[in-house]
Short mmCIF file of C-alpha atoms and ligand atoms in Angstrom, two decimals:
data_model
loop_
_atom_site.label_atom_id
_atom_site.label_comp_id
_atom_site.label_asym_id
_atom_site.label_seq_id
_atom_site.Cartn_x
_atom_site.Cartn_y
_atom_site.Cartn_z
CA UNK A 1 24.53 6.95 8.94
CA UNK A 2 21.67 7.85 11.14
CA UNK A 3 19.77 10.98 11.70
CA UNK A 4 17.70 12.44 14.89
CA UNK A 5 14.98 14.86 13.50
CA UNK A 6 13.90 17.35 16.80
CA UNK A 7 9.82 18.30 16.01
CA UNK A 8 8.28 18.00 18.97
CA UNK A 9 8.12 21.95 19.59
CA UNK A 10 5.20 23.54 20.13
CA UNK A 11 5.47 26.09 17.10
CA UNK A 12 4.40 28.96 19.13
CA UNK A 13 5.33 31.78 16.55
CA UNK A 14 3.29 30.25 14.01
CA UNK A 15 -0.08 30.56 15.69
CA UNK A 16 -2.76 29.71 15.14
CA UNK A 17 -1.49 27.80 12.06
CA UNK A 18 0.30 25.07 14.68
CA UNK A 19 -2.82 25.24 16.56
CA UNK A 20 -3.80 22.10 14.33
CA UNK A 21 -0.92 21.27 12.85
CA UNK A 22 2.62 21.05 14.49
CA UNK A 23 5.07 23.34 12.17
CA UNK A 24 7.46 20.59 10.49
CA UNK A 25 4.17 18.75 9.32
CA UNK A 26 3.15 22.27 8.22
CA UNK A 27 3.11 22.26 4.03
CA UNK A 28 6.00 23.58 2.46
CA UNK A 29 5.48 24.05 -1.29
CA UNK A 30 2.73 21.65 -0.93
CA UNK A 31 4.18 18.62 1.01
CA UNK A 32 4.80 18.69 5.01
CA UNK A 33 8.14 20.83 5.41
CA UNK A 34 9.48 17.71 7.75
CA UNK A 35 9.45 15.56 3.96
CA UNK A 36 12.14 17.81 2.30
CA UNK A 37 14.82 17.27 5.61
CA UNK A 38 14.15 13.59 5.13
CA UNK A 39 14.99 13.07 1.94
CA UNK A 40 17.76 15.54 2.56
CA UNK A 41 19.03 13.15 5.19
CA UNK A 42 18.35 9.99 2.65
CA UNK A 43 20.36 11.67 -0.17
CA UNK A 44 23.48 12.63 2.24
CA UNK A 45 23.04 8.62 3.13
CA UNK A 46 21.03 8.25 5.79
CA UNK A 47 18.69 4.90 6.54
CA UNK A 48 17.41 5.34 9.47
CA UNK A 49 16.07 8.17 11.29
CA UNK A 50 14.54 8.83 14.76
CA UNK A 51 11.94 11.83 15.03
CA UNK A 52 11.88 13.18 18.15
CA UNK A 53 8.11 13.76 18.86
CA UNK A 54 6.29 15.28 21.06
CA UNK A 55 3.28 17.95 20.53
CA UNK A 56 0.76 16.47 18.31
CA UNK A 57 3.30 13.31 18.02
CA UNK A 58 0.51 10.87 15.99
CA UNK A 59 0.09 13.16 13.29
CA UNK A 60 3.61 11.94 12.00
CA UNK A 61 3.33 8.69 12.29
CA UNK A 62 0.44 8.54 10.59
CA UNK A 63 1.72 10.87 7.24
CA UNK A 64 5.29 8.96 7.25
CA UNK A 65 4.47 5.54 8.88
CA UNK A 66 7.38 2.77 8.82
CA UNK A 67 9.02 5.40 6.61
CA UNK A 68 9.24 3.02 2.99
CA UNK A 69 7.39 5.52 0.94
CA UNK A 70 10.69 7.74 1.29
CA UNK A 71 13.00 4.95 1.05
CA UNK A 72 13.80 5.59 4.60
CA UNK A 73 13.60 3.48 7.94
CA UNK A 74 11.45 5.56 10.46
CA UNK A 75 11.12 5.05 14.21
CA UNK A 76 9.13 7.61 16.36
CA UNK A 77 10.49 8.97 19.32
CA UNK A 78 7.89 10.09 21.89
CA UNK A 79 7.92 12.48 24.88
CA UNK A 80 5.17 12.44 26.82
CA UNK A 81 6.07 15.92 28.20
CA UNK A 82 8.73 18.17 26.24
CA UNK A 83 12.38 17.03 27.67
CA UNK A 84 13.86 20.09 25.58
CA UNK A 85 16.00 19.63 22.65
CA UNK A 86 18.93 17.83 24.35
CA UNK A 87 16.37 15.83 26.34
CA UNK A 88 14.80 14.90 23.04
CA UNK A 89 18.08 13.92 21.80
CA UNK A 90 18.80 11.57 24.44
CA UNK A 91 15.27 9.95 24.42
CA UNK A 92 15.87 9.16 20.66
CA UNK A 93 19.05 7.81 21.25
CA UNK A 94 17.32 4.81 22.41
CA UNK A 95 15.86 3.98 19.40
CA UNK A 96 19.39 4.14 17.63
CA UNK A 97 20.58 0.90 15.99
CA UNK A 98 24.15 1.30 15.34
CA UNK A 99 27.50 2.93 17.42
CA UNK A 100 28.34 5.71 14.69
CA UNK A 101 28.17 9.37 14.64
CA UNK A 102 24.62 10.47 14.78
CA UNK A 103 23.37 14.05 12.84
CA UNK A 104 20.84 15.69 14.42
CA UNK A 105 18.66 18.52 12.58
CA UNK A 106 16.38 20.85 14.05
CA UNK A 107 12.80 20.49 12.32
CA UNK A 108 12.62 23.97 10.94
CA UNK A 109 15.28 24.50 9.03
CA UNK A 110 15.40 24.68 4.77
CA UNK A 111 18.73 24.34 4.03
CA UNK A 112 20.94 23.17 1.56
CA UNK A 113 24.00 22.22 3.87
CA UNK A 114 25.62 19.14 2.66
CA UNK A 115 25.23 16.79 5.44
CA UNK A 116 28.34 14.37 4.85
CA UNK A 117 30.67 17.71 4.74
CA UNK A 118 29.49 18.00 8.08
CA UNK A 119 30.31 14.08 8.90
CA UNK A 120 33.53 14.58 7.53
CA UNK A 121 34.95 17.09 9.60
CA UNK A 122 33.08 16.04 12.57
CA UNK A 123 35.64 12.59 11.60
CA UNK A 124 38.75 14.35 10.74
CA UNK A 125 38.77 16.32 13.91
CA UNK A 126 37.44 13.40 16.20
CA UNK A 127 35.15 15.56 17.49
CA UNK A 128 32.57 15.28 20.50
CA UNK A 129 30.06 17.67 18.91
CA UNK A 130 30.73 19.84 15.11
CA UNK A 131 27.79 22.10 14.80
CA UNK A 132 27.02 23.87 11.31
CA UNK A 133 27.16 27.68 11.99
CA UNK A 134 26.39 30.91 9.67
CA UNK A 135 26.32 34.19 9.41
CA UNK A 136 22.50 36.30 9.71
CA UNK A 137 21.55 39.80 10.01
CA UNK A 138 19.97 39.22 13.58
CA UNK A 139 21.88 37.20 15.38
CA UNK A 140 20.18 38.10 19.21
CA UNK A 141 17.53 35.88 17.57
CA UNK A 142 19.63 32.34 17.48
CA UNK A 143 22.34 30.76 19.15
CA UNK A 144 25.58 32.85 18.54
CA UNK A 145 28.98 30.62 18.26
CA UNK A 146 32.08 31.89 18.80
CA UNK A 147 35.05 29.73 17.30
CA UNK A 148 38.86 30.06 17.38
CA UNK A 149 40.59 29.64 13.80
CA UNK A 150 40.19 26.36 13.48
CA UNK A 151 37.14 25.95 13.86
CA UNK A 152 36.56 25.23 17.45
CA UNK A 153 34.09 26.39 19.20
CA UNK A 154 34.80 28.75 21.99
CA UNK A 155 31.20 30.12 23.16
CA UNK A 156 27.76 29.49 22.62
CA UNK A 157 25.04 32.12 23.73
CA UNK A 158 21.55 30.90 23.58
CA UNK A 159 19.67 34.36 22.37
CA UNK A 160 22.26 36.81 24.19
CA UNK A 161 20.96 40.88 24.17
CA UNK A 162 24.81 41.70 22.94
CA UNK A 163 25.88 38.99 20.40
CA UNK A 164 29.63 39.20 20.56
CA UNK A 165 29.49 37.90 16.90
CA UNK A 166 26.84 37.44 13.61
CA UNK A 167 27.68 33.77 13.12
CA UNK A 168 24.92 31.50 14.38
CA UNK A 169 24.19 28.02 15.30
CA UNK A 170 22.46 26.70 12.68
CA UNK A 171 20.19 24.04 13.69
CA UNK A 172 22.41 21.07 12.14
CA UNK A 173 24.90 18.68 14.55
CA UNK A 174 27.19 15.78 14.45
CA UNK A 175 27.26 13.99 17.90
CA UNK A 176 29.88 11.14 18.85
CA UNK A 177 27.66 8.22 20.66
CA UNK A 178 29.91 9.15 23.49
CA UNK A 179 28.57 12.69 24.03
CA UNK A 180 25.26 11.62 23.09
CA UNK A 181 25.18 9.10 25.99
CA UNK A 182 26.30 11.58 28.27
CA UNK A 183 23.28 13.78 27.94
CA UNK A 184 21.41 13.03 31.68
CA UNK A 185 17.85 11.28 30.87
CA UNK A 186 14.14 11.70 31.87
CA UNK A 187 14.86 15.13 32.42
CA UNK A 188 14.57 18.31 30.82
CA UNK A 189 17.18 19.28 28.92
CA UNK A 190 18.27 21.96 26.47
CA UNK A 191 21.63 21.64 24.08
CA UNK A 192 21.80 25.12 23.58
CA UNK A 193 21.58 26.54 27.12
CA UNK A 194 22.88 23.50 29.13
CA UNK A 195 24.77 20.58 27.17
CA UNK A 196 27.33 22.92 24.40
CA UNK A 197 28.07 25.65 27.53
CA UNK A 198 29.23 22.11 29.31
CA UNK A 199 31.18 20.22 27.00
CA UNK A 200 32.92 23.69 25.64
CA UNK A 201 33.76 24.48 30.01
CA UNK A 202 34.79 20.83 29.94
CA UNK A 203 37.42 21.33 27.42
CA UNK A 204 35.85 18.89 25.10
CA UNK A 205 36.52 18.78 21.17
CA UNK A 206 33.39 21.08 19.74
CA UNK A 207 34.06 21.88 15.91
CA UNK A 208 32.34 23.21 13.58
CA UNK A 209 31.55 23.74 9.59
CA UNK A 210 31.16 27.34 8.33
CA UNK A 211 28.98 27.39 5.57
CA UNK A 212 26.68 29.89 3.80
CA UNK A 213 24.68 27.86 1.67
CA UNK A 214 21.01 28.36 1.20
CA UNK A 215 18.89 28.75 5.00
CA UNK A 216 16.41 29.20 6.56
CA UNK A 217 14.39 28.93 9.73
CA UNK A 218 10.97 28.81 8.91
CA UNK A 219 10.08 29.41 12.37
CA UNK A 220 8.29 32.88 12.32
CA UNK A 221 5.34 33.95 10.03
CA UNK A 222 7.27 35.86 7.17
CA UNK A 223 9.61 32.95 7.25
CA UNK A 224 7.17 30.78 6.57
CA UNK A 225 6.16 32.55 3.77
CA UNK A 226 9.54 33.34 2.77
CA UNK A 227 10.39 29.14 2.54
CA UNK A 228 7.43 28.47 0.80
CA UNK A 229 8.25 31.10 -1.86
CA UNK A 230 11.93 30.33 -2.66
CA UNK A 231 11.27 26.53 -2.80
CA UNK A 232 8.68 27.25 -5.54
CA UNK A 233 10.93 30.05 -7.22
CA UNK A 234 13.61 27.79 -7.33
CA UNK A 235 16.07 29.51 -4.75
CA UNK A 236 15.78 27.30 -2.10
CA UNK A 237 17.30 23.25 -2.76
CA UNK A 238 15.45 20.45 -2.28
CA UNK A 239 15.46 16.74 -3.67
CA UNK A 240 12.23 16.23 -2.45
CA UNK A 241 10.63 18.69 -4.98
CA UNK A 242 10.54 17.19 -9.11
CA UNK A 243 9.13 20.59 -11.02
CA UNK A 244 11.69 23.64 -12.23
CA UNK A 245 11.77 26.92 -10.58
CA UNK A 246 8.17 28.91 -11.40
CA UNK A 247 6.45 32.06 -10.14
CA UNK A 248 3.35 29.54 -8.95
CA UNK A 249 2.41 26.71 -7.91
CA UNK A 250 -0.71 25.30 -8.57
CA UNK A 251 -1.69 22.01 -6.62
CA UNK A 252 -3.85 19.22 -7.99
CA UNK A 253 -7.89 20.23 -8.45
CA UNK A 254 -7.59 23.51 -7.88
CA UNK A 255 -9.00 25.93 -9.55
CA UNK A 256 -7.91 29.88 -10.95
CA UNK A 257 -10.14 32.55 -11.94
CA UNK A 258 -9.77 34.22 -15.24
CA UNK A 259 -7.24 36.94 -14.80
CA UNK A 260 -6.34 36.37 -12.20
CA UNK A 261 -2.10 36.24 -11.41
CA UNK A 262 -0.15 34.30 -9.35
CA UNK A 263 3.39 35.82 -8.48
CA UNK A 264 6.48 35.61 -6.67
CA UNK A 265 6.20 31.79 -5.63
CA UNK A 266 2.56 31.99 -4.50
CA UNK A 267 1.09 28.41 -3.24
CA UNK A 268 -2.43 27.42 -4.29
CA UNK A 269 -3.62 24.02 -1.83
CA UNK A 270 -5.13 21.17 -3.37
CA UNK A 271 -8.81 22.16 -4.24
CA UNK A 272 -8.23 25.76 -3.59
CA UNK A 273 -9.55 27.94 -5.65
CA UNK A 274 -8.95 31.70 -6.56
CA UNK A 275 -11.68 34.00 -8.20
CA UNK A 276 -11.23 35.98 -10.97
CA UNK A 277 -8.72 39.06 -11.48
CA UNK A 278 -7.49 38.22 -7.41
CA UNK A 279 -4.09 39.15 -7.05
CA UNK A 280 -1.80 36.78 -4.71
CA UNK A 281 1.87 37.75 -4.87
CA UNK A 282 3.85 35.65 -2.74
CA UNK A 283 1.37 33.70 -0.16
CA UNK A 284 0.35 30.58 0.61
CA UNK A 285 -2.80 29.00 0.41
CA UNK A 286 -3.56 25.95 2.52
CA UNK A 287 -5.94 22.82 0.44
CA UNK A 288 -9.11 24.12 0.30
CA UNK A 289 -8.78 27.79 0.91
CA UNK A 290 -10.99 30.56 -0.98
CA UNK A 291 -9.98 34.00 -2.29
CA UNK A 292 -12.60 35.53 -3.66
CA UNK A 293 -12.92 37.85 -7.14
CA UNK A 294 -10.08 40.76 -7.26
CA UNK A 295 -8.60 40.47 -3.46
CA UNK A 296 -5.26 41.54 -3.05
CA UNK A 297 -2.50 39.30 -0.98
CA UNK A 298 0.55 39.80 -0.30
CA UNK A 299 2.25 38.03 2.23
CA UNK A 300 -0.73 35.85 3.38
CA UNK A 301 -1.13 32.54 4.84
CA UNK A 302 -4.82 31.37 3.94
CA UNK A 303 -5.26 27.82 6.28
CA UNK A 304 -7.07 25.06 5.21
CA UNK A 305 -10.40 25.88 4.26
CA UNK A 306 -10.40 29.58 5.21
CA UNK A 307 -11.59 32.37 3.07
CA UNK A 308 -11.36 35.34 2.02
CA UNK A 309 -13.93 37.92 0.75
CA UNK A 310 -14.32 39.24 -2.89
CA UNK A 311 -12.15 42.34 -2.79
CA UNK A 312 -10.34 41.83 0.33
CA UNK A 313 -7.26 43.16 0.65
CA UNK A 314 -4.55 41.77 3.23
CA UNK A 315 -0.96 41.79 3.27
CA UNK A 316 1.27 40.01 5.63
CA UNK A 317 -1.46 38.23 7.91
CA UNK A 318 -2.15 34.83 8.83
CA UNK A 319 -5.43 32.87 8.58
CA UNK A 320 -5.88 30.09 10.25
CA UNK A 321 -7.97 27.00 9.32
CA UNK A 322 -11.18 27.67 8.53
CA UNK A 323 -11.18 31.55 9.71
CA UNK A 324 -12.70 34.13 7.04
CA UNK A 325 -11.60 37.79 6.28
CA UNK A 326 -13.88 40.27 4.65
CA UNK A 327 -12.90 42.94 2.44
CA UNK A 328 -13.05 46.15 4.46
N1 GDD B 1 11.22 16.55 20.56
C1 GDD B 1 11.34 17.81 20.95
N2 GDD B 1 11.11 18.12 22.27
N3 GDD B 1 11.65 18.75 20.05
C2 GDD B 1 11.77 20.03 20.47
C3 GDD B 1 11.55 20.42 21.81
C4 GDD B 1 11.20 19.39 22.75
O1 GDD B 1 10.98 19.64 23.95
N4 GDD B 1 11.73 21.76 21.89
C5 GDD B 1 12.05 22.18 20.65
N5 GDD B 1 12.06 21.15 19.78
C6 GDD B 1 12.38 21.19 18.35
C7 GDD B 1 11.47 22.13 17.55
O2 GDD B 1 10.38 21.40 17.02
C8 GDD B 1 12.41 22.62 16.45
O3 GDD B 1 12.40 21.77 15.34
C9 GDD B 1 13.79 22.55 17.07
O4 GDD B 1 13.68 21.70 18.23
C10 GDD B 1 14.32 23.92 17.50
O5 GDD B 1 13.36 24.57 18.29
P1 GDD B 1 12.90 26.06 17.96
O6 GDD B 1 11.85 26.42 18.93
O7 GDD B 1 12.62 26.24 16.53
O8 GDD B 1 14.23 26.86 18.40
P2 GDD B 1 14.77 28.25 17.83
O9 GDD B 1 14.55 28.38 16.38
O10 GDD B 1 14.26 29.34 18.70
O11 GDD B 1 16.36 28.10 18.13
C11 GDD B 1 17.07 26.96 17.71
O12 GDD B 1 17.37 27.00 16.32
C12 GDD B 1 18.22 28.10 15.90
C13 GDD B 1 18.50 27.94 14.42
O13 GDD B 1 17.32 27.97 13.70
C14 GDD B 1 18.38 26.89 18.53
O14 GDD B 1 19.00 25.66 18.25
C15 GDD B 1 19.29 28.07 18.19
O15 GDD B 1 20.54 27.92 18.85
C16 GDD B 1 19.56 28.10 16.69
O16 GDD B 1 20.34 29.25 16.35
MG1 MG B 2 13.50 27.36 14.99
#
């Protein structure tokens, strides 16, 4: 089986954190988030896979290389401009070795979907296109997907003011070569807004797998947060993590004040350190980030060597790397 991994967006909601770092190489209980949909794709049986690159495309190649660290066989796709998630598809298909079905993942999603479920219906109901779909409290946010009761798609709405329905596209595909193939190159292209509307006018066979496992799109800033959190807490899967659920995580060399507490899946960086009696109750801290003696965080991103002040106290902001906050 191969896999298509789509991170060449420009992570625009997670500013200014993506202003250095694109979001699936952002850290995600301390390893870049794009690792844990890797070996997600490895353990469902997966040895090759194409990411689909674009904004800040070198910084991936040069974390994941050739790929053999993961047990995996990488090759980079890269876009010079954006083509658009359908263009991106299509400009990775070129770097496809074999004729099989071909899953494609959004970068951003945590998820513990089990990828050969999806394979197998995409099989059984020799389907063009079987997207994963779910149900979420705001659906005017995603895709919405209405299906017939069999499964087969009827509608998709890219972001639609009235969603006609809760259940979402969820980020996850099976594409036939066929359909691949069919998606017009060197252009921009989107799948949500252009190539599913098509194929579902066209009459073509568009499935899909209902399934409520863990997700998440770690898109926006509380999201981010939030996926950090339940990876360390142990309510988000993934294969790619070893320890058991905990209400911390503490990364190599860093360093924790006395008294200080760590709480509801808080992340401290590599060489990070937090002063004494500082509170941090589920945030993030980038390597090399400061807190200084008895702040109060909750909700906080602290970027790579940013700090904050002795007593500060911040709750659902942002910092990005290098940037300082001062108690008020
Ligand atoms: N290579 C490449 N080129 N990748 C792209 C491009 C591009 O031009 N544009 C976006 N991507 C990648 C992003 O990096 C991300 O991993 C993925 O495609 C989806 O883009 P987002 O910007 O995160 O889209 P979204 O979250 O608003 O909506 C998408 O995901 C939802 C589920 O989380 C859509 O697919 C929705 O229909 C869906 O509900
Ligand atoms: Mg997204």
């Amino acid at each position: 089986m191969e896999a298509v991994l789509l991170v060449g967006g420009q992570g625009t909601r997670l500013r200014p954190l993506t202003e250095t770092t694109p979001k699936p190489m952002l850290p995600l209980a301390g390893i870049p988030f794009v690792t844990h949909q890797l070996v997600r794709a490895r353990e469902a049986g997966a040895g090759h896979v194409v990411l689909a690159t674009s904004y800040k495309a070198q910084m991936f190649r040069d974390h994941f290389g050739d790929g053999e660290r993961l047990g995996l066989a990488l090759t980079y796709a890269v876009e010079d401009e954006p083509l658009g998630t359908g263009g991106a598809v299509r400009n990775a298909a070129n770097h496809l070795r074999g004729a099989g079905p071909v899953v494609i993942l959004n970068g951003d999603v945590l998820g513990g979907l089990d990828l050969g479920a999806l394979l197998d219906r995409h099989r059984r109901y020799d389907a063009d296109v079987t997207l994963h779909l779910r149900r979420v409290p705001d659906p005017a946010a995603y895709g919405v997907v209405t299906t017939g009761p069999d499964g087969a798609v009827r509608a998709f709405e890219e972001k639609t003011e009235r969603p006609p329905t809760d259940q979402v596209n969820a980020g996850t595909y099976v594409f036939s070569r066929a359909a691949l193939d069919e998606i017009p190159a060197g252009r921009v292209v989107s799948l949500e807004r252009e190539t599913f509307p098509a194929l579902i006018g066209a009459g073509r066979r568009v499935q899909s797998l209902h399934d409520e496992a863990y997700w998440l799109d770690i898109g926006t800033p509380a999201a981010y947060v939030r996926g950090n959190c339940d990876l360390v807490t142990g309510l988000a899967p993934s294969a790619a993590l070893h320890g058991g659920p905990a209400e911390c995580l503490v990364l190599d060399q860093a360093e924790v004040g006395e008294g200080a507490a760590l709480s509801g899946g808080t992340v401290v960086g590599r060489r990070a350190r937090v002063g004494p009696g500082a509170r941090v109750h589920r945030s993030v801290l980038f390597d090399d980030a400061r807190v200084g003696a008895g702040a109060r965080l909750s909700g906080v991103v602290v970027g790579r060597g940013a700090v904050v002040g002795p007593g500060a106290v911040l709750t659902d902001v942002m910092l990005g790397d290098g940037a300082g906050a001062a108690a008020r």
